[in-house]
Short mmCIF file of C-alpha atoms and ligand atoms in Angstrom, two decimals:
data_model
loop_
_atom_site.label_atom_id
_atom_site.label_comp_id
_atom_site.label_asym_id
_atom_site.label_seq_id
_atom_site.Cartn_x
_atom_site.Cartn_y
_atom_site.Cartn_z
CA UNK A 1 -84.28 -84.43 3.32
CA UNK A 2 -81.07 -83.03 1.88
CA UNK A 3 -78.00 -83.48 4.00
CA UNK A 4 -75.88 -80.43 3.12
CA UNK A 5 -73.08 -81.63 5.39
CA UNK A 6 -72.53 -84.79 3.36
CA UNK A 7 -72.46 -82.72 0.20
CA UNK A 8 -69.82 -80.43 1.67
CA UNK A 9 -67.80 -83.50 2.59
CA UNK A 10 -67.79 -84.62 -1.03
CA UNK A 11 -66.84 -81.33 -2.63
CA UNK A 12 -65.40 -79.06 0.01
CA UNK A 13 -68.10 -76.52 -0.89
CA UNK A 14 -71.85 -76.38 -1.34
CA UNK A 15 -72.80 -77.70 -4.75
CA UNK A 16 -76.33 -77.84 -6.03
CA UNK A 17 -75.51 -80.55 -8.56
CA UNK A 18 -72.61 -82.89 -8.25
CA UNK A 19 -71.32 -85.90 -10.15
CA UNK A 20 -68.52 -87.93 -8.64
CA UNK A 21 -66.80 -90.39 -11.01
CA UNK A 22 -70.07 -91.36 -12.64
CA UNK A 23 -70.27 -93.99 -15.38
CA UNK A 24 -73.26 -95.31 -17.32
CA UNK A 25 -72.96 -98.54 -19.25
CA UNK A 26 -75.60 -99.91 -21.57
CA UNK A 27 -75.95 -103.60 -22.31
CA UNK A 28 -77.16 -103.95 -25.86
CA UNK A 29 -78.41 -107.38 -26.85
CA UNK A 30 -75.90 -109.27 -28.98
CA UNK A 31 -73.42 -106.40 -28.80
CA UNK A 32 -70.54 -105.38 -26.60
CA UNK A 33 -71.28 -103.28 -23.53
CA UNK A 34 -71.45 -99.59 -24.42
CA UNK A 35 -70.10 -96.87 -22.12
CA UNK A 36 -72.21 -93.72 -22.62
CA UNK A 37 -70.73 -91.81 -19.64
CA UNK A 38 -67.24 -92.53 -18.37
CA UNK A 39 -65.98 -91.49 -14.91
CA UNK A 40 -67.51 -88.03 -15.19
CA UNK A 41 -67.05 -85.61 -12.28
CA UNK A 42 -68.18 -82.02 -11.91
CA UNK A 43 -69.90 -79.74 -9.43
CA UNK A 44 -72.25 -76.83 -10.06
CA UNK A 45 -72.63 -74.25 -7.28
CA UNK A 46 -75.55 -71.86 -6.81
CA UNK A 47 -75.94 -69.25 -9.53
CA UNK A 48 -73.54 -70.83 -12.02
CA UNK A 49 -74.19 -71.63 -15.65
CA UNK A 50 -72.26 -74.81 -16.28
CA UNK A 51 -72.06 -76.01 -19.85
CA UNK A 52 -71.62 -79.53 -21.14
CA UNK A 53 -70.26 -79.06 -24.64
CA UNK A 54 -69.89 -82.08 -26.88
CA UNK A 55 -70.79 -83.50 -30.29
CA UNK A 56 -73.90 -85.61 -30.96
CA UNK A 57 -73.86 -88.83 -28.98
CA UNK A 58 -71.20 -87.67 -26.51
CA UNK A 59 -73.38 -88.41 -23.45
CA UNK A 60 -75.01 -85.04 -22.69
CA UNK A 61 -78.63 -86.22 -22.53
CA UNK A 62 -77.62 -89.31 -20.55
CA UNK A 63 -75.96 -86.98 -18.02
CA UNK A 64 -79.12 -84.85 -17.82
CA UNK A 65 -81.17 -88.01 -17.30
CA UNK A 66 -78.87 -88.96 -14.41
CA UNK A 67 -79.37 -85.57 -12.78
CA UNK A 68 -83.16 -85.61 -13.03
CA UNK A 69 -83.31 -89.20 -11.79
CA UNK A 70 -84.46 -90.86 -15.00
CA UNK A 71 -81.33 -92.99 -15.05
CA UNK A 72 -79.27 -94.65 -12.34
CA UNK A 73 -75.47 -94.47 -12.54
CA UNK A 74 -73.76 -97.81 -13.11
CA UNK A 75 -70.84 -96.51 -11.01
CA UNK A 76 -70.16 -93.35 -9.03
CA UNK A 77 -72.51 -90.96 -7.31
CA UNK A 78 -74.91 -88.23 -8.45
CA UNK A 79 -76.14 -85.70 -5.91
CA UNK A 80 -78.71 -82.96 -6.41
CA UNK A 81 -79.42 -80.80 -3.35
CA UNK A 82 -77.57 -83.53 -1.47
CA UNK A 83 -79.97 -86.26 -2.63
CA UNK A 84 -79.50 -89.14 -5.03
CA UNK A 85 -81.99 -88.28 -7.79
CA UNK A 86 -82.84 -91.82 -8.91
CA UNK A 87 -83.84 -92.62 -5.31
CA UNK A 88 -85.46 -89.30 -4.36
CA UNK A 89 -86.85 -88.24 -7.72
CA UNK A 90 -89.99 -86.54 -6.41
CA UNK A 91 -88.11 -84.52 -3.80
CA UNK A 92 -85.42 -83.49 -6.28
CA UNK A 93 -87.97 -82.45 -8.91
CA UNK A 94 -89.59 -80.03 -6.47
CA UNK A 95 -86.62 -77.74 -6.96
CA UNK A 96 -85.19 -78.89 -10.26
CA UNK A 97 -86.76 -78.32 -13.69
CA UNK A 98 -85.82 -79.67 -17.08
CA UNK A 99 -86.17 -78.10 -20.50
CA UNK A 100 -85.88 -81.26 -22.60
CA UNK A 101 -84.93 -81.50 -26.28
CA UNK A 102 -88.44 -82.46 -27.33
CA UNK A 103 -90.94 -79.70 -26.54
CA UNK A 104 -93.88 -82.07 -25.79
CA UNK A 105 -96.47 -79.27 -25.78
CA UNK A 106 -100.17 -79.65 -26.54
CA UNK A 107 -100.58 -78.29 -30.07
CA UNK A 108 -104.33 -77.89 -29.83
CA UNK A 109 -104.12 -75.78 -26.64
CA UNK A 110 -102.90 -72.20 -26.49
CA UNK A 111 -99.78 -71.17 -24.52
CA UNK A 112 -101.75 -70.13 -21.46
CA UNK A 113 -103.72 -73.38 -21.37
CA UNK A 114 -100.53 -75.42 -21.77
CA UNK A 115 -98.99 -73.67 -18.76
CA UNK A 116 -102.14 -73.88 -16.62
CA UNK A 117 -102.32 -77.61 -17.33
CA UNK A 118 -98.65 -78.06 -16.35
CA UNK A 119 -99.01 -75.89 -13.24
CA UNK A 120 -102.05 -77.86 -12.05
CA UNK A 121 -100.30 -81.15 -12.74
CA UNK A 122 -97.28 -80.12 -10.66
CA UNK A 123 -99.44 -78.56 -7.94
CA UNK A 124 -97.91 -75.08 -8.25
CA UNK A 125 -98.93 -73.20 -5.13
CA UNK A 126 -100.30 -69.64 -4.99
CA UNK A 127 -102.06 -67.75 -7.74
CA UNK A 128 -101.36 -69.98 -10.76
CA UNK A 129 -102.95 -67.61 -13.31
CA UNK A 130 -100.71 -64.74 -12.18
CA UNK A 131 -97.64 -66.96 -12.27
CA UNK A 132 -98.50 -68.16 -15.77
CA UNK A 133 -98.76 -64.50 -16.79
CA UNK A 134 -95.32 -63.82 -15.29
CA UNK A 135 -93.49 -66.63 -17.07
CA UNK A 136 -95.20 -65.78 -20.37
CA UNK A 137 -93.96 -62.20 -19.98
CA UNK A 138 -90.47 -63.47 -19.16
CA UNK A 139 -90.20 -65.38 -22.44
CA UNK A 140 -91.96 -62.59 -24.38
CA UNK A 141 -95.02 -64.59 -25.40
CA UNK A 142 -97.72 -62.47 -23.74
CA UNK A 143 -98.97 -61.19 -27.11
CA UNK A 144 -99.41 -64.71 -28.49
CA UNK A 145 -100.69 -66.41 -25.32
CA UNK A 146 -104.17 -67.09 -26.74
CA UNK A 147 -102.94 -68.62 -30.02
CA UNK A 148 -102.85 -72.35 -30.48
CA UNK A 149 -99.33 -73.69 -29.90
CA UNK A 150 -99.59 -75.68 -33.14
CA UNK A 151 -99.30 -72.35 -34.98
CA UNK A 152 -96.07 -71.33 -33.18
CA UNK A 153 -92.61 -71.28 -34.79
CA UNK A 154 -89.96 -73.66 -33.45
CA UNK A 155 -88.33 -70.79 -31.55
CA UNK A 156 -91.60 -69.79 -29.87
CA UNK A 157 -92.25 -73.38 -28.85
CA UNK A 158 -88.78 -73.56 -27.27
CA UNK A 159 -89.47 -70.32 -25.37
CA UNK A 160 -92.76 -71.73 -24.13
CA UNK A 161 -90.95 -74.89 -23.01
CA UNK A 162 -88.59 -72.66 -21.00
CA UNK A 163 -91.59 -70.86 -19.47
CA UNK A 164 -93.08 -74.23 -18.54
CA UNK A 165 -89.84 -75.27 -16.81
CA UNK A 166 -89.78 -72.00 -14.86
CA UNK A 167 -93.37 -72.25 -13.63
CA UNK A 168 -92.38 -74.42 -10.68
CA UNK A 169 -89.80 -71.77 -9.56
CA UNK A 170 -86.89 -74.21 -9.60
CA UNK A 171 -83.55 -73.58 -7.91
CA UNK A 172 -81.77 -75.56 -10.61
CA UNK A 173 -82.53 -75.81 -14.30
CA UNK A 174 -81.36 -78.37 -16.86
CA UNK A 175 -81.36 -77.14 -20.45
CA UNK A 176 -80.89 -79.83 -23.10
CA UNK A 177 -79.79 -78.06 -26.29
CA UNK A 178 -82.23 -75.18 -25.60
CA UNK A 179 -81.72 -73.33 -28.89
CA UNK A 180 -81.55 -76.26 -31.30
CA UNK A 181 -83.27 -75.15 -34.51
CA UNK A 182 -84.23 -71.80 -32.99
CA UNK A 183 -84.24 -68.47 -34.88
CA UNK A 184 -81.75 -65.76 -33.93
CA UNK A 185 -84.23 -63.57 -31.97
CA UNK A 186 -85.58 -66.45 -29.91
CA UNK A 187 -82.05 -67.67 -29.26
CA UNK A 188 -81.03 -64.30 -27.88
CA UNK A 189 -84.24 -64.11 -25.82
CA UNK A 190 -83.54 -67.53 -24.30
CA UNK A 191 -79.90 -66.62 -23.56
CA UNK A 192 -80.92 -63.32 -21.93
CA UNK A 193 -83.52 -65.00 -19.70
CA UNK A 194 -81.15 -67.78 -18.64
CA UNK A 195 -78.45 -65.25 -17.73
CA UNK A 196 -80.93 -63.22 -15.64
CA UNK A 197 -82.08 -66.36 -13.83
CA UNK A 198 -78.50 -67.40 -13.00
CA UNK A 199 -77.72 -63.88 -11.80
CA UNK A 200 -80.72 -64.32 -9.48
CA UNK A 201 -79.11 -67.45 -7.98
CA UNK A 202 -80.43 -70.29 -10.14
CA UNK A 203 -77.95 -73.03 -11.01
CA UNK A 204 -78.07 -74.00 -14.66
CA UNK A 205 -76.73 -76.99 -16.51
CA UNK A 206 -76.65 -76.24 -20.21
CA UNK A 207 -76.08 -79.05 -22.68
CA UNK A 208 -75.14 -77.97 -26.18
CA UNK A 209 -73.08 -78.82 -29.21
CA UNK A 210 -73.30 -75.21 -30.25
CA UNK A 211 -70.02 -73.46 -29.59
CA UNK A 212 -71.36 -69.90 -29.62
CA UNK A 213 -73.94 -70.82 -26.97
CA UNK A 214 -71.21 -72.10 -24.66
CA UNK A 215 -69.01 -69.08 -25.34
CA UNK A 216 -71.84 -66.59 -24.73
CA UNK A 217 -73.56 -68.11 -21.71
CA UNK A 218 -71.33 -70.41 -19.71
CA UNK A 219 -69.45 -69.53 -16.53
CA UNK A 220 -67.66 -72.87 -16.79
CA UNK A 221 -67.47 -75.32 -19.66
CA UNK A 222 -66.85 -79.05 -19.60
CA UNK A 223 -66.02 -80.44 -23.01
CA UNK A 224 -67.06 -84.06 -23.34
CA UNK A 225 -66.42 -86.62 -26.02
CA UNK A 226 -67.56 -90.25 -26.07
CA UNK A 227 -68.88 -89.86 -22.52
CA UNK A 228 -65.59 -88.69 -21.01
CA UNK A 229 -64.33 -85.27 -19.94
CA UNK A 230 -61.88 -83.78 -22.41
CA UNK A 231 -61.19 -80.46 -20.65
CA UNK A 232 -62.89 -78.21 -18.09
CA UNK A 233 -62.57 -74.56 -17.17
CA UNK A 234 -63.74 -71.05 -17.87
CA UNK A 235 -63.61 -69.98 -21.51
CA UNK A 236 -60.34 -68.15 -20.83
CA UNK A 237 -58.84 -71.18 -19.04
CA UNK A 238 -59.79 -73.49 -21.89
CA UNK A 239 -58.37 -71.20 -24.54
CA UNK A 240 -55.15 -70.95 -22.52
CA UNK A 241 -54.78 -74.74 -22.83
CA UNK A 242 -54.14 -74.42 -26.56
CA UNK A 243 -51.93 -72.22 -28.72
CA UNK A 244 -53.52 -68.77 -28.67
CA UNK A 245 -52.85 -67.67 -32.23
CA UNK A 246 -53.49 -69.73 -35.34
CA UNK A 247 -53.14 -69.48 -39.07
CA UNK A 248 -56.14 -70.89 -40.91
CA UNK A 249 -55.45 -71.99 -44.47
CA UNK A 250 -58.16 -73.08 -46.89
CA UNK A 251 -56.85 -75.23 -49.73
CA UNK A 252 -58.46 -75.99 -53.08
CA UNK A 253 -59.36 -79.57 -52.08
CA UNK A 254 -59.15 -81.98 -49.12
CA UNK A 255 -56.34 -83.88 -50.93
CA UNK A 256 -54.16 -80.78 -51.25
CA UNK A 257 -54.96 -79.90 -47.62
CA UNK A 258 -53.95 -83.40 -46.51
CA UNK A 259 -50.62 -83.17 -48.37
CA UNK A 260 -49.96 -79.74 -46.82
CA UNK A 261 -50.88 -81.02 -43.35
CA UNK A 262 -48.41 -83.85 -43.79
CA UNK A 263 -45.64 -81.55 -45.06
CA UNK A 264 -46.23 -79.17 -42.13
CA UNK A 265 -46.24 -81.86 -39.47
CA UNK A 266 -42.97 -80.58 -37.96
CA UNK A 267 -44.66 -77.28 -37.06
CA UNK A 268 -46.05 -76.71 -33.59
CA UNK A 269 -49.74 -77.70 -33.86
CA UNK A 270 -51.25 -78.67 -37.16
CA UNK A 271 -54.82 -79.91 -37.48
CA UNK A 272 -57.08 -80.42 -40.47
CA UNK A 273 -60.84 -80.28 -41.00
CA UNK A 274 -61.72 -81.22 -44.59
CA UNK A 275 -59.90 -78.68 -46.80
CA UNK A 276 -58.92 -76.35 -43.97
CA UNK A 277 -55.56 -76.69 -42.21
CA UNK A 278 -54.94 -74.82 -38.96
CA UNK A 279 -51.43 -74.12 -37.72
CA UNK A 280 -50.83 -73.12 -34.08
CA UNK A 281 -48.33 -70.26 -33.90
CA UNK A 282 -45.92 -69.17 -31.22
CA UNK A 283 -46.19 -65.56 -32.42
CA UNK A 284 -47.21 -63.49 -35.43
CA UNK A 285 -43.67 -63.38 -37.00
CA UNK A 286 -43.98 -67.13 -37.45
CA UNK A 287 -47.12 -66.57 -39.55
CA UNK A 288 -45.02 -64.67 -42.08
CA UNK A 289 -42.43 -67.49 -42.16
CA UNK A 290 -45.11 -70.11 -42.79
CA UNK A 291 -46.73 -67.96 -45.51
CA UNK A 292 -43.34 -67.40 -47.17
CA UNK A 293 -42.71 -71.17 -47.18
CA UNK A 294 -46.15 -71.75 -48.69
CA UNK A 295 -45.44 -69.11 -51.35
CA UNK A 296 -42.33 -71.08 -52.29
CA UNK A 297 -44.38 -74.28 -52.57
CA UNK A 298 -42.43 -75.89 -49.71
CA UNK A 299 -45.50 -77.33 -48.01
CA UNK A 300 -46.71 -79.62 -50.75
CA UNK A 301 -49.17 -77.09 -52.24
CA UNK A 302 -48.72 -74.49 -54.97
CA UNK A 303 -49.70 -70.90 -54.06
CA UNK A 304 -52.65 -71.06 -56.48
CA UNK A 305 -54.01 -74.03 -54.49
CA UNK A 306 -54.44 -71.83 -51.42
CA UNK A 307 -57.94 -70.36 -51.56
CA UNK A 308 -57.66 -68.12 -48.49
CA UNK A 309 -55.79 -67.61 -45.25
CA UNK A 310 -56.48 -65.74 -42.01
CA UNK A 311 -55.00 -65.27 -38.56
CA UNK A 312 -57.35 -65.87 -35.65
CA UNK A 313 -57.50 -66.43 -31.90
CA UNK A 314 -58.23 -69.93 -30.59
CA UNK A 315 -61.88 -70.79 -29.88
CA UNK A 316 -63.62 -73.80 -28.32
CA UNK A 317 -63.60 -75.60 -31.65
CA UNK A 318 -59.79 -75.43 -31.57
CA UNK A 319 -59.70 -76.69 -27.98
CA UNK A 320 -61.84 -79.69 -28.95
CA UNK A 321 -59.82 -80.33 -32.10
CA UNK A 322 -56.50 -80.19 -30.26
CA UNK A 323 -57.66 -82.52 -27.49
CA UNK A 324 -59.50 -85.07 -29.64
CA UNK A 325 -58.06 -84.66 -33.15
CA UNK A 326 -61.66 -84.32 -34.41
CA UNK A 327 -64.07 -81.53 -35.15
CA UNK A 328 -66.83 -80.59 -32.71
CA UNK A 329 -69.29 -80.34 -35.56
CA UNK A 330 -70.42 -83.57 -37.12
N1 ATP B 401 -80.94 -96.57 -23.61
C1 ATP B 401 -79.84 -96.66 -24.34
N2 ATP B 401 -79.35 -97.84 -24.76
C2 ATP B 401 -78.23 -97.94 -25.47
N3 ATP B 401 -77.48 -96.87 -25.85
C3 ATP B 401 -77.90 -95.65 -25.47
C4 ATP B 401 -79.10 -95.47 -24.71
N4 ATP B 401 -79.27 -94.14 -24.49
C5 ATP B 401 -78.23 -93.52 -25.10
N5 ATP B 401 -77.41 -94.42 -25.68
C6 ATP B 401 -76.17 -94.13 -26.43
O1 ATP B 401 -75.32 -93.39 -25.58
C7 ATP B 401 -74.62 -92.42 -26.33
C8 ATP B 401 -74.82 -91.04 -25.71
O2 ATP B 401 -76.16 -90.62 -25.99
P1 ATP B 401 -76.72 -89.20 -25.50
O3 ATP B 401 -78.13 -89.11 -25.97
O4 ATP B 401 -76.46 -89.05 -24.05
O5 ATP B 401 -75.78 -88.20 -26.32
P2 ATP B 401 -75.93 -86.63 -26.55
O6 ATP B 401 -74.58 -86.05 -26.31
O7 ATP B 401 -77.06 -86.09 -25.74
O8 ATP B 401 -76.29 -86.55 -28.09
P3 ATP B 401 -77.19 -85.45 -28.91
O9 ATP B 401 -76.33 -84.21 -28.97
O10 ATP B 401 -77.36 -86.11 -30.23
O11 ATP B 401 -78.45 -85.26 -28.16
C9 ATP B 401 -75.10 -92.52 -27.76
O12 ATP B 401 -74.19 -93.31 -28.51
C10 ATP B 401 -76.44 -93.23 -27.63
O13 ATP B 401 -76.73 -94.00 -28.77
#
């Protein structure tokens, strides 16, 4: 059984999910060893939505696999409810559910049948039919419950996958890119449900490379890149790590943007993404100085080569860009 005392010893507080300097290395035949997760540490208490935000291939799914016991850490320790998931998988999965990237539903069955099948398989106790009705209502699929899942949109299938994960009444939920390819209404429905569940005490790990999802849902965000933590904090804390105000300049071509980036390199923070150059500003008066210099052609570009400019507050994309020098999108 879980040993809450040992968990407290590790973290100083009760965490539902905890990783302590965890690494995962893959040995690929004929190739160098590959580090998919590198010394990753974080703790998720009860009722928190904790987001892993990172580009494709940054190690998010590998981390989820560690937490649900599908993978063993090469180094470090993973604890879920005080247990090591790869050793106590069955026990851990009694209270932990996963909404994986692939929906893996039965197309030829309807939504209700899919959930009844899952509930029977996992031995859900109590009145299964009533519980299936409840989770269908929660994800707003009651009206379509008797339709074959093969006829559902991608967004409806994702909502049904969420309902399936919730059927076992988990205390912790792992969401692997839950709104990938999902329409706007379904996305909002998924976000609303997840927020309600966390407010009710469920701990949620959300993996995404979708910035708006992290900004909307997460209580804390860990930005990862190439398996390693880049920065961690609340949205406000992360934004405070970078220059708050920025001037975003779109040039006529990537070449012009590159020349301007080079000519501006003495300024505070200058980053480039294709034909867009972003300049971190100490205050709005500086924006006028930079624009005046551009107008005079002092930054390697002629005024007519500037397609647009705007002032904006820093977002998570800027945090990622400043820490890694690369864009979060890829
Ligand atoms: N079994 C494996 N053997 C070798 N390499 C692996 C294995 N599983 C994952 N990787 C590699 O580890 C890295 C991290 O993969 P992972 O699936 O965790 O990333 P991710 O952040 O979830 O990406 P995505 O957003 O595309 O789902 C990738 O480079 C991937 O190719």
